[in-house]
Amino acid sequence: MKSKKMKLTPQTLYQTLLENFGKQNWWPMDKSYHKKNDSDPRFETIVGAILTQNTAWLNVEKALDNLKSENIMDIKKISDVDIKLLQKMIKPSGFFNQKAKRLKNIASHLHNNYQDDLDCFFNRDLYEIREELLSLNGIGPETADSILLYAGGMPIFVVDAYTKRICKRLPLNTNISYDEIQQYFENSIYKNYSKKETVQIYNELHALIVELAKNYCKKKPECSKCPLQKHCMFKKQLSK
Ligand code: SF4
């Protein structure tokens, strides 16, 4: 008798990747720094979400360390700091002129409209906050959703170029627009779990997809050890 093949869905993708890679514990933040300085660690996540645009996380870490060693990882301090100094400190993350403006812009927005209070900022309707973030210069859907999920703990799935790549290759969803992929994942997961569980799954699943794409599903994929190979049409085409 033939064994029944498990259908790949966002949920089974999550389970398979979690079993193979384990918990990724995103988003990394330096809790001891914030405890010592009485600052809000969620702002570090916001800063990281902007600095990681078009760059590898290792470079972002260097920029974050510079901001912390200058003791300015704080909404008001970034809003007030001289832009030249800010550019110098975030230089390792690349595109530093652009990113310095974006950081000052969001910090000023949070300072002027929410008096540096991230509870006040996040304690509103998810889509209202999303629209507001998207209206800020240099914040697109991926950055906005990373801020909402990882800083705000809100149930929204982050789509990035890696997610688009694996969706196209497996395939999981033939549509590859940001909104369609996001809806596809959310429709599959949200209805089956509580809000708290959903946030945890979105948090882990995005990180697991990044892990998959960095180690196996690269531009030139390395399928022989990939935990998804039995599901993957792209792999089947490659082996023909
Ligand atoms: S089997 Fe290959 S192409 Fe398919 S998801 Fe894995 S690494 Fe990517």
PDB file of C-alpha atoms and ligand atoms in Angstrom:
ATOM      1  CA  MET A   1       0.000   0.000   0.000  1.00  0.00           C
ATOM      2  CA  LYS A   2       1.321   3.439  -0.936  1.00  0.00           C
ATOM      3  CA  SER A   3       1.999   5.762   2.000  1.00  0.00           C
ATOM      4  CA  LYS A   4      -0.111   8.893   1.938  1.00  0.00           C
ATOM      5  CA  LYS A   5       2.015  11.943   1.121  1.00  0.00           C
ATOM      6  CA  MET A   6       1.590  14.883   3.489  1.00  0.00           C
ATOM      7  CA  LYS A   7       0.206  17.874   1.615  1.00  0.00           C
ATOM      8  CA  LEU A   8       2.433  20.909   1.940  1.00  0.00           C
ATOM      9  CA  THR A   9       0.560  23.886   3.389  1.00  0.00           C
ATOM     10  CA  PRO A  10       1.849  26.850   5.392  1.00  0.00           C
ATOM     11  CA  GLN A  11       1.181  24.802   8.537  1.00  0.00           C
ATOM     12  CA  THR A  12       3.037  21.698   7.378  1.00  0.00           C
ATOM     13  CA  LEU A  13       5.833  23.924   6.053  1.00  0.00           C
ATOM     14  CA  TYR A  14       6.117  25.416   9.534  1.00  0.00           C
ATOM     15  CA  GLN A  15       6.124  21.997  11.222  1.00  0.00           C
ATOM     16  CA  THR A  16       8.679  20.536   8.815  1.00  0.00           C
ATOM     17  CA  LEU A  17      11.072  23.467   9.097  1.00  0.00           C
ATOM     18  CA  LEU A  18      10.698  23.660  12.875  1.00  0.00           C
ATOM     19  CA  GLU A  19      11.441  19.937  13.246  1.00  0.00           C
ATOM     20  CA  ASN A  20      14.534  20.281  11.089  1.00  0.00           C
ATOM     21  CA  PHE A  21      15.959  23.641  12.126  1.00  0.00           C
ATOM     22  CA  GLY A  22      14.546  24.178  15.629  1.00  0.00           C
ATOM     23  CA  LYS A  23      13.424  27.490  17.122  1.00  0.00           C
ATOM     24  CA  GLN A  24      15.175  30.536  15.690  1.00  0.00           C
ATOM     25  CA  ASN A  25      14.394  32.904  18.618  1.00  0.00           C
ATOM     26  CA  TRP A  26      13.869  36.043  16.583  1.00  0.00           C
ATOM     27  CA  TRP A  27      14.054  39.029  16.902  1.00  0.00           C
ATOM     28  CA  PRO A  28      17.479  39.310  18.530  1.00  0.00           C
ATOM     29  CA  MET A  29      17.622  42.204  20.980  1.00  0.00           C
ATOM     30  CA  ASP A  30      19.941  43.250  23.741  1.00  0.00           C
ATOM     31  CA  LYS A  31      17.670  43.113  26.789  1.00  0.00           C
ATOM     32  CA  SER A  32      20.486  43.799  29.257  1.00  0.00           C
ATOM     33  CA  TYR A  33      21.358  47.066  27.445  1.00  0.00           C
ATOM     34  CA  HIS A  34      17.764  48.260  27.694  1.00  0.00           C
ATOM     35  CA  LYS A  35      17.437  47.201  31.313  1.00  0.00           C
ATOM     36  CA  LYS A  36      20.595  49.108  32.185  1.00  0.00           C
ATOM     37  CA  ASN A  37      19.575  52.200  30.206  1.00  0.00           C
ATOM     38  CA  ASP A  38      15.874  52.078  30.987  1.00  0.00           C
ATOM     39  CA  SER A  39      15.060  52.167  27.259  1.00  0.00           C
ATOM     40  CA  ASP A  40      12.434  50.262  25.267  1.00  0.00           C
ATOM     41  CA  PRO A  41      13.877  47.148  23.529  1.00  0.00           C
ATOM     42  CA  ARG A  42      11.103  47.346  20.922  1.00  0.00           C
ATOM     43  CA  PHE A  43      12.763  50.449  19.512  1.00  0.00           C
ATOM     44  CA  GLU A  44      15.905  48.395  18.813  1.00  0.00           C
ATOM     45  CA  THR A  45      13.725  46.059  16.728  1.00  0.00           C
ATOM     46  CA  ILE A  46      12.315  49.043  14.812  1.00  0.00           C
ATOM     47  CA  VAL A  47      15.852  50.319  14.170  1.00  0.00           C
ATOM     48  CA  GLY A  48      16.964  46.808  13.114  1.00  0.00           C
ATOM     49  CA  ALA A  49      14.006  46.463  10.719  1.00  0.00           C
ATOM     50  CA  ILE A  50      15.114  49.640   8.918  1.00  0.00           C
ATOM     51  CA  LEU A  51      18.837  48.885   8.975  1.00  0.00           C
ATOM     52  CA  THR A  52      18.342  45.373   7.585  1.00  0.00           C
ATOM     53  CA  GLN A  53      16.843  46.704   4.341  1.00  0.00           C
ATOM     54  CA  ASN A  54      19.048  45.338   1.524  1.00  0.00           C
ATOM     55  CA  THR A  55      21.785  44.161   3.840  1.00  0.00           C
ATOM     56  CA  ALA A  56      22.896  41.105   5.790  1.00  0.00           C
ATOM     57  CA  TRP A  57      22.138  40.927   9.509  1.00  0.00           C
ATOM     58  CA  LEU A  58      25.827  40.716  10.463  1.00  0.00           C
ATOM     59  CA  ASN A  59      26.315  44.256   9.109  1.00  0.00           C
ATOM     60  CA  VAL A  60      23.222  45.428  10.964  1.00  0.00           C
ATOM     61  CA  GLU A  61      24.615  44.067  14.232  1.00  0.00           C
ATOM     62  CA  LYS A  62      27.737  46.214  13.845  1.00  0.00           C
ATOM     63  CA  ALA A  63      25.597  49.318  13.324  1.00  0.00           C
ATOM     64  CA  LEU A  64      23.379  48.438  16.313  1.00  0.00           C
ATOM     65  CA  ASP A  65      26.474  47.947  18.473  1.00  0.00           C
ATOM     66  CA  ASN A  66      27.757  51.387  17.429  1.00  0.00           C
ATOM     67  CA  LEU A  67      24.449  53.007  18.393  1.00  0.00           C
ATOM     68  CA  LYS A  68      24.521  51.259  21.750  1.00  0.00           C
ATOM     69  CA  SER A  69      28.147  52.097  22.464  1.00  0.00           C
ATOM     70  CA  GLU A  70      27.259  55.779  21.862  1.00  0.00           C
ATOM     71  CA  ASN A  71      24.286  55.191  24.137  1.00  0.00           C
ATOM     72  CA  ILE A  72      21.723  56.560  21.673  1.00  0.00           C
ATOM     73  CA  MET A  73      19.497  53.503  21.084  1.00  0.00           C
ATOM     74  CA  ASP A  74      16.487  55.495  22.174  1.00  0.00           C
ATOM     75  CA  ILE A  75      13.632  57.282  20.367  1.00  0.00           C
ATOM     76  CA  LYS A  76      14.349  60.799  21.634  1.00  0.00           C
ATOM     77  CA  LYS A  77      18.126  60.448  21.254  1.00  0.00           C
ATOM     78  CA  ILE A  78      17.895  59.277  17.613  1.00  0.00           C
ATOM     79  CA  SER A  79      15.387  62.007  16.914  1.00  0.00           C
ATOM     80  CA  ASP A  80      17.821  64.629  18.317  1.00  0.00           C
ATOM     81  CA  VAL A  81      21.189  63.264  17.186  1.00  0.00           C
ATOM     82  CA  ASP A  82      23.214  65.046  14.509  1.00  0.00           C
ATOM     83  CA  ILE A  83      22.551  63.257  11.203  1.00  0.00           C
ATOM     84  CA  LYS A  84      26.247  63.154  10.261  1.00  0.00           C
ATOM     85  CA  LEU A  85      27.062  61.324  13.493  1.00  0.00           C
ATOM     86  CA  LEU A  86      24.161  58.941  12.900  1.00  0.00           C
ATOM     87  CA  GLN A  87      25.358  58.239   9.350  1.00  0.00           C
ATOM     88  CA  LYS A  88      28.818  57.437  10.675  1.00  0.00           C
ATOM     89  CA  MET A  89      27.488  55.037  13.299  1.00  0.00           C
ATOM     90  CA  ILE A  90      25.236  53.087  10.949  1.00  0.00           C
ATOM     91  CA  LYS A  91      27.720  53.000   8.072  1.00  0.00           C
ATOM     92  CA  PRO A  92      28.324  49.207   8.376  1.00  0.00           C
ATOM     93  CA  SER A  93      24.677  48.581   7.414  1.00  0.00           C
ATOM     94  CA  GLY A  94      25.107  50.222   3.961  1.00  0.00           C
ATOM     95  CA  PHE A  95      22.913  52.903   2.310  1.00  0.00           C
ATOM     96  CA  PHE A  96      23.702  54.900   5.437  1.00  0.00           C
ATOM     97  CA  ASN A  97      22.602  58.358   4.175  1.00  0.00           C
ATOM     98  CA  GLN A  98      19.172  57.031   3.271  1.00  0.00           C
ATOM     99  CA  LYS A  99      18.835  54.883   6.392  1.00  0.00           C
ATOM    100  CA  ALA A 100      19.926  57.711   8.714  1.00  0.00           C
ATOM    101  CA  LYS A 101      17.090  59.867   7.311  1.00  0.00           C
ATOM    102  CA  ARG A 102      14.632  56.996   7.751  1.00  0.00           C
ATOM    103  CA  LEU A 103      15.705  56.415  11.348  1.00  0.00           C
ATOM    104  CA  LYS A 104      15.421  60.071  12.262  1.00  0.00           C
ATOM    105  CA  ASN A 105      12.084  60.245  10.503  1.00  0.00           C
ATOM    106  CA  ILE A 106      10.485  57.353  12.401  1.00  0.00           C
ATOM    107  CA  ALA A 107      12.065  58.430  15.713  1.00  0.00           C
ATOM    108  CA  SER A 108      10.695  61.974  15.266  1.00  0.00           C
ATOM    109  CA  HIS A 109       7.301  60.553  14.340  1.00  0.00           C
ATOM    110  CA  LEU A 110       7.224  58.450  17.517  1.00  0.00           C
ATOM    111  CA  HIS A 111       8.513  61.317  19.636  1.00  0.00           C
ATOM    112  CA  ASN A 112       6.178  64.010  18.270  1.00  0.00           C
ATOM    113  CA  ASN A 113       3.012  61.918  18.027  1.00  0.00           C
ATOM    114  CA  TYR A 114       3.388  59.347  20.809  1.00  0.00           C
ATOM    115  CA  GLN A 115       5.770  61.038  23.268  1.00  0.00           C
ATOM    116  CA  ASP A 116       8.225  58.101  22.871  1.00  0.00           C
ATOM    117  CA  ASP A 117       5.611  55.700  24.233  1.00  0.00           C
ATOM    118  CA  LEU A 118       5.547  52.501  22.169  1.00  0.00           C
ATOM    119  CA  ASP A 119       2.590  51.108  24.136  1.00  0.00           C
ATOM    120  CA  CYS A 120       0.637  54.098  22.970  1.00  0.00           C
ATOM    121  CA  PHE A 121       1.866  53.563  19.383  1.00  0.00           C
ATOM    122  CA  PHE A 122       1.126  49.826  19.240  1.00  0.00           C
ATOM    123  CA  ASN A 123      -2.050  49.762  21.284  1.00  0.00           C
ATOM    124  CA  ARG A 124      -4.281  50.435  18.270  1.00  0.00           C
ATOM    125  CA  ASP A 125      -5.799  48.650  15.308  1.00  0.00           C
ATOM    126  CA  LEU A 126      -3.142  46.710  13.401  1.00  0.00           C
ATOM    127  CA  TYR A 127      -4.140  48.054   9.971  1.00  0.00           C
ATOM    128  CA  GLU A 128      -4.318  51.623  11.207  1.00  0.00           C
ATOM    129  CA  ILE A 129      -0.710  51.350  12.428  1.00  0.00           C
ATOM    130  CA  ARG A 130       0.326  49.606   9.197  1.00  0.00           C
ATOM    131  CA  GLU A 131      -1.081  52.441   7.071  1.00  0.00           C
ATOM    132  CA  GLU A 132       0.707  54.964   9.239  1.00  0.00           C
ATOM    133  CA  LEU A 133       4.036  53.126   8.934  1.00  0.00           C
ATOM    134  CA  LEU A 134       3.627  52.811   5.158  1.00  0.00           C
ATOM    135  CA  SER A 135       3.066  56.555   4.908  1.00  0.00           C
ATOM    136  CA  LEU A 136       6.548  57.189   6.364  1.00  0.00           C
ATOM    137  CA  ASN A 137       9.400  57.682   3.941  1.00  0.00           C
ATOM    138  CA  GLY A 138      11.326  54.475   3.166  1.00  0.00           C
ATOM    139  CA  ILE A 139       9.001  52.075   4.986  1.00  0.00           C
ATOM    140  CA  GLY A 140       7.547  49.455   2.664  1.00  0.00           C
ATOM    141  CA  PRO A 141       5.346  46.444   3.479  1.00  0.00           C
ATOM    142  CA  GLU A 142       8.202  44.143   4.571  1.00  0.00           C
ATOM    143  CA  THR A 143       9.652  46.703   6.996  1.00  0.00           C
ATOM    144  CA  ALA A 144       6.222  47.742   8.289  1.00  0.00           C
ATOM    145  CA  ASP A 145       5.180  44.125   8.873  1.00  0.00           C
ATOM    146  CA  SER A 146       8.494  43.263  10.550  1.00  0.00           C
ATOM    147  CA  ILE A 147       7.926  46.173  12.943  1.00  0.00           C
ATOM    148  CA  LEU A 148       4.335  45.124  13.618  1.00  0.00           C
ATOM    149  CA  LEU A 149       5.168  41.446  14.178  1.00  0.00           C
ATOM    150  CA  TYR A 150       8.535  41.572  15.915  1.00  0.00           C
ATOM    151  CA  ALA A 151       8.319  44.872  17.807  1.00  0.00           C
ATOM    152  CA  GLY A 152       4.552  45.094  18.252  1.00  0.00           C
ATOM    153  CA  GLY A 153       3.811  41.372  18.734  1.00  0.00           C
ATOM    154  CA  MET A 154       0.909  41.729  16.294  1.00  0.00           C
ATOM    155  CA  PRO A 155      -0.460  38.929  14.085  1.00  0.00           C
ATOM    156  CA  ILE A 156       0.825  39.791  10.612  1.00  0.00           C
ATOM    157  CA  PHE A 157       2.950  37.569   8.379  1.00  0.00           C
ATOM    158  CA  VAL A 158       6.149  39.032   6.923  1.00  0.00           C
ATOM    159  CA  VAL A 159       6.878  38.267   3.264  1.00  0.00           C
ATOM    160  CA  ASP A 160      10.349  38.777   1.846  1.00  0.00           C
ATOM    161  CA  ALA A 161      12.263  37.820  -1.292  1.00  0.00           C
ATOM    162  CA  TYR A 162      13.089  34.425   0.261  1.00  0.00           C
ATOM    163  CA  THR A 163       9.400  33.693   0.906  1.00  0.00           C
ATOM    164  CA  LYS A 164       8.595  34.601  -2.697  1.00  0.00           C
ATOM    165  CA  ARG A 165      11.374  32.329  -3.925  1.00  0.00           C
ATOM    166  CA  ILE A 166      10.275  29.235  -2.014  1.00  0.00           C
ATOM    167  CA  CYS A 167       6.590  29.844  -2.819  1.00  0.00           C
ATOM    168  CA  LYS A 168       7.489  29.903  -6.501  1.00  0.00           C
ATOM    169  CA  ARG A 169       9.785  26.878  -6.360  1.00  0.00           C
ATOM    170  CA  LEU A 170       7.773  24.416  -4.273  1.00  0.00           C
ATOM    171  CA  PRO A 171       5.247  25.805  -5.344  1.00  0.00           C
ATOM    172  CA  LEU A 172       3.104  26.868  -2.422  1.00  0.00           C
ATOM    173  CA  ASN A 173       1.170  29.597  -4.068  1.00  0.00           C
ATOM    174  CA  THR A 174       1.506  30.476  -7.709  1.00  0.00           C
ATOM    175  CA  ASN A 175       0.786  34.154  -7.104  1.00  0.00           C
ATOM    176  CA  ILE A 176       3.848  36.008  -6.028  1.00  0.00           C
ATOM    177  CA  SER A 177       2.630  39.476  -5.088  1.00  0.00           C
ATOM    178  CA  TYR A 178       3.364  40.524  -1.507  1.00  0.00           C
ATOM    179  CA  ASP A 179      -0.291  40.852  -0.540  1.00  0.00           C
ATOM    180  CA  GLU A 180      -1.391  37.576  -2.105  1.00  0.00           C
ATOM    181  CA  ILE A 181       1.349  35.551  -0.424  1.00  0.00           C
ATOM    182  CA  GLN A 182       0.654  37.235   2.905  1.00  0.00           C
ATOM    183  CA  GLN A 183      -3.054  36.492   2.637  1.00  0.00           C
ATOM    184  CA  TYR A 184      -2.397  32.917   1.607  1.00  0.00           C
ATOM    185  CA  PHE A 185      -0.276  32.251   4.724  1.00  0.00           C
ATOM    186  CA  GLU A 186      -2.595  34.147   7.024  1.00  0.00           C
ATOM    187  CA  ASN A 187      -5.757  32.442   5.735  1.00  0.00           C
ATOM    188  CA  SER A 188      -4.181  29.067   6.357  1.00  0.00           C
ATOM    189  CA  ILE A 189      -2.767  29.767   9.824  1.00  0.00           C
ATOM    190  CA  TYR A 190      -4.932  32.378  11.527  1.00  0.00           C
ATOM    191  CA  LYS A 191      -8.143  30.362  11.454  1.00  0.00           C
ATOM    192  CA  ASN A 192      -6.524  27.367  13.160  1.00  0.00           C
ATOM    193  CA  TYR A 193      -4.820  29.056  16.110  1.00  0.00           C
ATOM    194  CA  SER A 194      -5.381  31.616  18.837  1.00  0.00           C
ATOM    195  CA  LYS A 195      -3.985  35.114  18.325  1.00  0.00           C
ATOM    196  CA  LYS A 196      -1.085  34.398  20.663  1.00  0.00           C
ATOM    197  CA  GLU A 197      -0.212  31.136  18.885  1.00  0.00           C
ATOM    198  CA  THR A 198      -0.534  32.848  15.508  1.00  0.00           C
ATOM    199  CA  VAL A 199       1.965  35.545  16.492  1.00  0.00           C
ATOM    200  CA  GLN A 200       4.407  32.847  17.646  1.00  0.00           C
ATOM    201  CA  ILE A 201       3.984  30.860  14.420  1.00  0.00           C
ATOM    202  CA  TYR A 202       4.401  33.935  12.170  1.00  0.00           C
ATOM    203  CA  ASN A 203       7.449  34.908  14.203  1.00  0.00           C
ATOM    204  CA  GLU A 204       9.106  31.488  13.846  1.00  0.00           C
ATOM    205  CA  LEU A 205       7.942  30.711  10.319  1.00  0.00           C
ATOM    206  CA  HIS A 206       9.432  33.839   8.763  1.00  0.00           C
ATOM    207  CA  ALA A 207      12.736  33.163  10.565  1.00  0.00           C
ATOM    208  CA  LEU A 208      12.664  29.490   9.466  1.00  0.00           C
ATOM    209  CA  ILE A 209      12.080  30.492   5.838  1.00  0.00           C
ATOM    210  CA  VAL A 210      15.103  32.810   6.028  1.00  0.00           C
ATOM    211  CA  GLU A 211      17.139  29.900   7.449  1.00  0.00           C
ATOM    212  CA  LEU A 212      15.969  27.618   4.628  1.00  0.00           C
ATOM    213  CA  ALA A 213      16.787  30.150   1.918  1.00  0.00           C
ATOM    214  CA  LYS A 214      20.182  31.050   3.345  1.00  0.00           C
ATOM    215  CA  ASN A 215      21.343  27.455   3.728  1.00  0.00           C
ATOM    216  CA  TYR A 216      19.520  25.425   1.075  1.00  0.00           C
ATOM    217  CA  CYS A 217      17.132  27.304  -1.164  1.00  0.00           C
ATOM    218  CA  LYS A 218      19.756  29.763  -2.372  1.00  0.00           C
ATOM    219  CA  LYS A 219      19.757  31.358  -5.826  1.00  0.00           C
ATOM    220  CA  LYS A 220      21.483  28.168  -6.895  1.00  0.00           C
ATOM    221  CA  PRO A 221      19.654  25.690  -4.641  1.00  0.00           C
ATOM    222  CA  GLU A 222      21.307  22.892  -2.711  1.00  0.00           C
ATOM    223  CA  CYS A 223      18.449  20.428  -2.717  1.00  0.00           C
ATOM    224  CA  SER A 224      20.143  17.207  -1.621  1.00  0.00           C
ATOM    225  CA  LYS A 225      19.860  18.005   2.101  1.00  0.00           C
ATOM    226  CA  CYS A 226      16.777  20.219   1.965  1.00  0.00           C
ATOM    227  CA  PRO A 227      13.977  19.016   4.272  1.00  0.00           C
ATOM    228  CA  LEU A 228      11.398  19.981   1.640  1.00  0.00           C
ATOM    229  CA  GLN A 229      12.841  18.074  -1.275  1.00  0.00           C
ATOM    230  CA  LYS A 230      10.125  15.415  -1.409  1.00  0.00           C
ATOM    231  CA  HIS A 231       7.519  18.155  -1.885  1.00  0.00           C
ATOM    232  CA  CYS A 232       9.413  20.301  -4.331  1.00  0.00           C
ATOM    233  CA  MET A 233       8.552  20.589  -8.016  1.00  0.00           C
ATOM    234  CA  PHE A 234      11.621  22.708  -8.710  1.00  0.00           C
ATOM    235  CA  LYS A 235      13.849  19.918  -7.378  1.00  0.00           C
ATOM    236  CA  LYS A 236      12.004  17.381  -9.533  1.00  0.00           C
ATOM    237  CA  GLN A 237      12.530  19.531 -12.617  1.00  0.00           C
ATOM    238  CA  LEU A 238      16.226  19.919 -11.771  1.00  0.00           C
ATOM    239  CA  SER A 239      16.702  16.154 -11.505  1.00  0.00           C
ATOM    240  CA  LYS A 240      15.071  15.402 -14.897  1.00  0.00           C
TER     241      LYS A 240
HETATM  242  S1  SF4 B   1      14.262  21.148  -2.673  1.00  0.00           S
HETATM  243 FE1  SF4 B   1      15.683  22.653  -3.545  1.00  0.00          FE
HETATM  244  S2  SF4 B   1      14.459  24.123  -4.713  1.00  0.00           S
HETATM  245 FE2  SF4 B   1      13.081  22.942  -3.385  1.00  0.00          FE
HETATM  246  S3  SF4 B   1      12.826  24.173  -1.527  1.00  0.00           S
HETATM  247 FE3  SF4 B   1      14.527  22.766  -1.154  1.00  0.00          FE
HETATM  248  S4  SF4 B   1      16.405  23.811  -1.775  1.00  0.00           S
HETATM  249 FE4  SF4 B   1      14.648  24.937  -2.633  1.00  0.00          FE
END
